[in-house]
Amino acid sequence: MRRPIIAGNWKMFKTRAETSAFFDALIPAIQNVDHCDIVVASPFTALATAVEEAEGTRVAISAQNVHWEKEGAFTGEVSVRMIAETGCTYTIIGHSERRQYFGETDETVEKKVQTAINGGLKAIACVGEVLAERDAGQAVEVVRRQVRQGLGRLTQANLSHIIIAYEPVWAIGTGRTATPDIAAEMHAEIRKTFAEIYNAAAADALRILYGGSVKPDNISALMKKEDIDGALVGGASLDPASFAAIIKYL
Ligand code: PEP
């Protein structure tokens, strides 16, 4: 049995004060929840505040990116040690906005995932096709390539430190959610790809989240699909009430 996980990605939203206010509202609303893991990915500047606010709760904190080098002359970048020092335990890697606007590739994803794991963080590694690729019938091929080239050379032991997020780019921030069937089909393809590279047991243990316009009113249908182990939630994670409602999808 894979434990479900609901993760929020705040993107470039929330100051430290707004982060405190968010947790003040979220924590009482999810007090009795124990059916899933919960993660919140805040901007770097709010990580320490988020960790402090989430201490003693079920919520783990994530960064949204990390550099692949341990340290060095990389102006504007943040290392795994800096992130881990805040008490943060996860980082998102290869989000489609990073791939689209900041030049991330399968190669940088591979380096970043390895560095994050080596530094003791769990990596939420994102894959997903753009609309033109889906319309051209290439969605499966694109995602299989992202898995093979970005994640396929990890050791099997490393797999227990990664979570996959399948995020079709056409569904992110657009209000156009993939149907549960479309999402589940791709999750099964991703799991099959990992089974080919590693083995069935390793692939079965891997948690694969769906991301793309997840809201309180569509989460339950997505979570009913066997291969969907949770959600990576952008816009709807910014409001504590809607994020709590998604967490309580049962
Ligand atoms: C995301 O940022 O990963 C995401 C899925 O965003 P949204 O839920 O807003 O589509």
CSV table of C-alpha atoms and ligand atoms in Angstrom, one decimal:
chain,number,residue,atom,x,y,z
A,1,MET,CA,0.0,0.0,0.0
A,2,ARG,CA,1.3,3.4,-1.0
A,3,ARG,CA,0.6,6.2,1.5
A,4,PRO,CA,-1.2,9.1,-0.2
A,5,ILE,CA,0.4,12.5,-0.3
A,6,ILE,CA,-1.1,15.9,-0.8
A,7,ALA,CA,1.5,18.6,-1.6
A,8,GLY,CA,1.0,22.3,-2.1
A,9,ASN,CA,3.2,24.3,-4.4
A,10,TRP,CA,3.0,28.0,-3.5
A,11,LYS,CA,5.2,29.1,-6.4
A,12,MET,CA,6.2,32.8,-6.0
A,13,PHE,CA,3.5,33.6,-3.5
A,14,LYS,CA,3.5,34.4,0.3
A,15,THR,CA,5.7,36.5,2.5
A,16,ARG,CA,6.8,35.2,5.9
A,17,ALA,CA,3.8,37.0,7.5
A,18,GLU,CA,1.5,35.4,5.0
A,19,THR,CA,3.0,32.0,5.7
A,20,SER,CA,2.4,32.3,9.4
A,21,ALA,CA,-1.2,33.4,8.8
A,22,PHE,CA,-1.7,30.4,6.4
A,23,PHE,CA,-0.5,27.9,9.0
A,24,ASP,CA,-2.6,29.5,11.7
A,25,ALA,CA,-5.6,28.7,9.6
A,26,LEU,CA,-4.6,25.4,8.1
A,27,ILE,CA,-3.4,23.5,11.2
A,28,PRO,CA,-6.6,23.5,13.2
A,29,ALA,CA,-8.5,22.6,10.0
A,30,ILE,CA,-6.5,19.4,9.4
A,31,GLN,CA,-6.1,18.3,13.1
A,32,ASN,CA,-7.7,14.9,12.7
A,33,VAL,CA,-6.2,14.0,9.4
A,34,ASP,CA,-4.0,10.9,9.3
A,35,HIS,CA,-4.8,9.2,6.0
A,36,CYS,CA,-2.1,11.0,4.0
A,37,ASP,CA,1.2,12.8,4.1
A,38,ILE,CA,1.0,16.6,3.7
A,39,VAL,CA,3.7,18.8,2.2
A,40,VAL,CA,3.8,22.5,1.6
A,41,ALA,CA,6.4,24.0,-0.8
A,42,SER,CA,7.1,27.6,0.1
A,43,PRO,CA,9.5,30.1,-1.5
A,44,PHE,CA,13.0,29.9,-0.1
A,45,THR,CA,12.5,33.1,1.9
A,46,ALA,CA,9.6,31.6,3.9
A,47,LEU,CA,11.1,28.1,4.4
A,48,ALA,CA,12.3,28.7,8.0
A,49,THR,CA,9.0,30.3,8.9
A,50,ALA,CA,7.1,27.4,7.4
A,51,VAL,CA,9.2,24.9,9.3
A,52,GLU,CA,8.7,26.7,12.5
A,53,GLU,CA,4.9,27.0,12.0
A,54,ALA,CA,4.6,23.3,11.0
A,55,GLU,CA,6.7,22.0,13.9
A,56,GLY,CA,4.8,19.2,15.8
A,57,THR,CA,2.2,18.9,13.0
A,58,ARG,CA,1.8,16.4,10.2
A,59,VAL,CA,2.9,18.9,7.6
A,60,ALA,CA,6.4,18.6,6.1
A,61,ILE,CA,8.0,21.5,4.3
A,62,SER,CA,9.5,21.6,0.8
A,63,ALA,CA,11.6,23.9,-1.3
A,64,GLN,CA,10.6,24.5,-4.9
A,65,ASN,CA,14.1,24.1,-6.5
A,66,VAL,CA,17.7,23.5,-5.6
A,67,HIS,CA,21.1,23.9,-7.3
A,68,TRP,CA,23.0,20.7,-8.3
A,69,GLU,CA,26.4,21.9,-6.9
A,70,LYS,CA,27.1,21.7,-3.2
A,71,GLU,CA,28.3,25.4,-3.2
A,72,GLY,CA,30.1,27.8,-5.4
A,73,ALA,CA,30.0,30.9,-7.5
A,74,PHE,CA,26.4,30.6,-8.6
A,75,THR,CA,24.8,34.0,-7.9
A,76,GLY,CA,21.2,33.8,-7.0
A,77,GLU,CA,21.1,30.0,-6.4
A,78,VAL,CA,20.4,28.0,-3.3
A,79,SER,CA,22.2,24.8,-2.2
A,80,VAL,CA,20.8,21.6,-0.7
A,81,ARG,CA,22.7,22.3,2.6
A,82,MET,CA,21.1,25.8,2.9
A,83,ILE,CA,17.6,24.3,2.4
A,84,ALA,CA,18.2,21.4,4.7
A,85,GLU,CA,19.5,23.7,7.4
A,86,THR,CA,16.0,25.3,7.6
A,87,GLY,CA,14.6,22.0,8.7
A,88,CYS,CA,12.9,21.6,5.3
A,89,THR,CA,12.8,17.9,4.2
A,90,TYR,CA,11.7,18.0,0.5
A,91,THR,CA,12.3,19.9,-2.7
A,92,ILE,CA,10.4,20.0,-5.9
A,93,ILE,CA,12.6,19.5,-8.9
A,94,GLY,CA,12.0,20.1,-12.6
A,95,HIS,CA,8.6,21.8,-12.3
A,96,SER,CA,7.3,22.7,-15.8
A,97,GLU,CA,7.6,26.4,-15.0
A,98,ARG,CA,11.3,25.8,-14.3
A,99,ARG,CA,11.6,23.8,-17.5
A,100,GLN,CA,9.7,26.4,-19.5
A,101,TYR,CA,11.1,29.7,-18.1
A,102,PHE,CA,14.4,28.8,-16.6
A,103,GLY,CA,15.9,26.4,-19.1
A,104,GLU,CA,15.7,23.2,-16.9
A,105,THR,CA,16.2,20.0,-18.8
A,106,ASP,CA,16.2,16.3,-18.1
A,107,GLU,CA,19.9,16.6,-17.6
A,108,THR,CA,19.6,19.3,-14.9
A,109,VAL,CA,16.7,17.4,-13.3
A,110,GLU,CA,19.0,14.3,-13.0
A,111,LYS,CA,21.8,16.3,-11.4
A,112,LYS,CA,19.5,18.1,-9.0
A,113,VAL,CA,17.6,15.0,-7.9
A,114,GLN,CA,20.9,13.3,-7.2
A,115,THR,CA,22.2,16.2,-5.2
A,116,ALA,CA,19.0,16.6,-3.3
A,117,ILE,CA,19.0,12.9,-2.3
A,118,ASN,CA,22.7,13.0,-1.4
A,119,GLY,CA,22.0,16.0,0.8
A,120,GLY,CA,19.2,14.2,2.7
A,121,LEU,CA,16.2,15.7,1.0
A,122,LYS,CA,13.3,13.9,-0.7
A,123,ALA,CA,12.8,15.0,-4.3
A,124,ILE,CA,9.4,15.6,-5.8
A,125,ALA,CA,10.4,15.2,-9.5
A,126,CYS,CA,8.0,16.6,-12.1
A,127,VAL,CA,7.3,15.3,-15.5
A,128,GLY,CA,4.6,16.2,-18.1
A,129,GLU,CA,4.0,17.0,-21.7
A,130,VAL,CA,3.0,20.4,-23.2
A,131,LEU,CA,-0.3,20.7,-25.2
A,132,ALA,CA,1.3,20.5,-28.6
A,133,GLU,CA,2.9,17.2,-27.6
A,134,ARG,CA,-0.4,15.8,-26.4
A,135,ASP,CA,-2.2,17.0,-29.5
A,136,ALA,CA,0.5,15.4,-31.7
A,137,GLY,CA,0.0,12.1,-29.9
A,138,GLN,CA,3.4,12.3,-28.3
A,139,ALA,CA,2.5,12.6,-24.6
A,140,VAL,CA,3.5,9.1,-23.5
A,141,GLU,CA,6.7,9.2,-25.5
A,142,VAL,CA,7.7,12.6,-24.0
A,143,VAL,CA,7.0,11.5,-20.4
A,144,ARG,CA,8.8,8.2,-20.8
A,145,ARG,CA,11.8,10.1,-22.1
A,146,GLN,CA,11.7,12.5,-19.1
A,147,VAL,CA,11.6,9.5,-16.8
A,148,ARG,CA,14.4,7.6,-18.5
A,149,GLN,CA,16.7,10.6,-18.9
A,150,GLY,CA,16.0,12.5,-15.8
A,151,LEU,CA,15.3,9.7,-13.3
A,152,GLY,CA,16.3,6.4,-14.9
A,153,ARG,CA,20.0,6.3,-13.7
A,154,LEU,CA,19.3,6.6,-10.0
A,155,THR,CA,20.2,3.6,-7.9
A,156,GLN,CA,17.2,1.5,-6.8
A,157,ALA,CA,17.9,2.6,-3.2
A,158,ASN,CA,17.5,6.2,-4.3
A,159,LEU,CA,14.0,5.6,-5.6
A,160,SER,CA,12.7,5.5,-2.0
A,161,HIS,CA,13.7,9.2,-1.8
A,162,ILE,CA,11.8,10.4,-4.8
A,163,ILE,CA,8.1,11.1,-5.5
A,164,ILE,CA,7.0,11.6,-9.0
A,165,ALA,CA,4.6,14.4,-10.0
A,166,TYR,CA,2.9,13.9,-13.4
A,167,GLU,CA,1.8,17.4,-14.4
A,168,PRO,CA,0.5,17.8,-17.9
A,169,VAL,CA,1.6,21.4,-18.7
A,170,TRP,CA,-1.7,22.2,-20.4
A,171,ALA,CA,-3.5,21.6,-17.1
A,172,ILE,CA,-1.3,23.7,-14.9
A,173,GLY,CA,-2.9,27.0,-13.8
A,174,THR,CA,-5.4,26.7,-16.6
A,175,GLY,CA,-8.4,25.3,-14.8
A,176,ARG,CA,-8.4,22.5,-17.4
A,177,THR,CA,-7.8,19.4,-15.2
A,178,ALA,CA,-6.8,16.1,-16.9
A,179,THR,CA,-9.7,13.7,-16.5
A,180,PRO,CA,-9.1,11.0,-14.0
A,181,ASP,CA,-8.8,8.5,-16.9
A,182,ILE,CA,-6.2,10.6,-18.7
A,183,ALA,CA,-4.2,11.1,-15.5
A,184,ALA,CA,-4.4,7.4,-14.5
A,185,GLU,CA,-3.4,6.3,-18.0
A,186,MET,CA,-0.2,8.3,-17.8
A,187,HIS,CA,0.5,7.3,-14.2
A,188,ALA,CA,0.3,3.7,-15.3
A,189,GLU,CA,2.8,4.4,-18.1
A,190,ILE,CA,5.2,6.1,-15.7
A,191,ARG,CA,5.0,3.1,-13.4
A,192,LYS,CA,5.5,0.8,-16.3
A,193,THR,CA,8.6,2.8,-17.4
A,194,PHE,CA,10.1,2.5,-13.9
A,195,ALA,CA,9.3,-1.3,-13.9
A,196,GLU,CA,11.2,-1.6,-17.1
A,197,ILE,CA,14.2,0.3,-15.8
A,198,TYR,CA,14.2,-1.2,-12.3
A,199,ASN,CA,11.7,-3.9,-11.5
A,200,ALA,CA,8.0,-4.3,-10.7
A,201,ALA,CA,8.5,-4.1,-6.9
A,202,ALA,CA,10.4,-0.8,-7.1
A,203,ALA,CA,7.9,0.6,-9.5
A,204,ASP,CA,5.0,-0.5,-7.3
A,205,ALA,CA,6.4,1.2,-4.3
A,206,LEU,CA,6.9,4.6,-6.0
A,207,ARG,CA,4.4,7.3,-5.2
A,208,ILE,CA,3.1,9.2,-8.3
A,209,LEU,CA,1.2,12.4,-7.8
A,210,TYR,CA,-1.1,14.2,-10.3
A,211,GLY,CA,-0.8,17.9,-10.7
A,212,GLY,CA,-2.8,20.4,-12.8
A,213,SER,CA,-5.7,22.4,-11.6
A,214,VAL,CA,-6.5,20.1,-8.7
A,215,LYS,CA,-9.4,21.6,-6.7
A,216,PRO,CA,-11.6,20.5,-3.8
A,217,ASP,CA,-14.3,19.4,-6.3
A,218,ASN,CA,-12.1,17.2,-8.4
A,219,ILE,CA,-9.6,15.6,-6.0
A,220,SER,CA,-11.9,12.7,-4.9
A,221,ALA,CA,-12.4,11.4,-8.4
A,222,LEU,CA,-8.6,11.6,-9.1
A,223,MET,CA,-7.8,9.8,-5.8
A,224,LYS,CA,-10.1,6.9,-6.7
A,225,LYS,CA,-7.7,5.8,-9.4
A,226,GLU,CA,-5.4,3.1,-8.3
A,227,ASP,CA,-2.2,4.6,-9.8
A,228,ILE,CA,-2.8,8.1,-8.5
A,229,ASP,CA,-1.1,8.4,-5.1
A,230,GLY,CA,-1.8,12.0,-4.4
A,231,ALA,CA,-1.7,15.5,-5.8
A,232,LEU,CA,0.7,18.4,-6.3
A,233,VAL,CA,-1.6,21.4,-5.9
A,234,GLY,CA,-0.7,24.9,-7.1
A,235,GLY,CA,-3.3,27.7,-7.0
A,236,ALA,CA,-5.7,25.9,-4.7
A,237,SER,CA,-2.9,25.4,-2.1
A,238,LEU,CA,-2.7,29.1,-1.4
A,239,ASP,CA,-5.9,29.3,0.5
A,240,PRO,CA,-5.9,27.3,3.7
A,241,ALA,CA,-9.6,26.4,3.4
A,242,SER,CA,-9.3,25.0,-0.1
A,243,PHE,CA,-6.0,23.2,0.7
A,244,ALA,CA,-7.6,21.7,3.8
A,245,ALA,CA,-10.6,20.6,1.7
A,246,ILE,CA,-8.2,18.9,-0.8
A,247,ILE,CA,-6.3,17.2,2.1
A,248,LYS,CA,-9.7,15.9,3.4
A,249,TYR,CA,-10.6,14.4,0.0
A,250,LEU,CA,-11.9,11.1,1.5
B,1,PEP,C1,1.6,23.3,-9.8
B,1,PEP,O1,2.0,24.4,-9.6
B,1,PEP,O2,2.3,22.3,-9.7
B,1,PEP,C2,0.2,23.1,-10.3
B,1,PEP,C3,-0.3,22.0,-10.5
B,1,PEP,O3,-0.5,24.3,-10.3
B,1,PEP,P1,-2.2,24.4,-10.4
B,1,PEP,O4,-2.7,23.5,-9.4
B,1,PEP,O5,-2.5,25.8,-10.1
B,1,PEP,O6,-2.6,24.0,-11.8
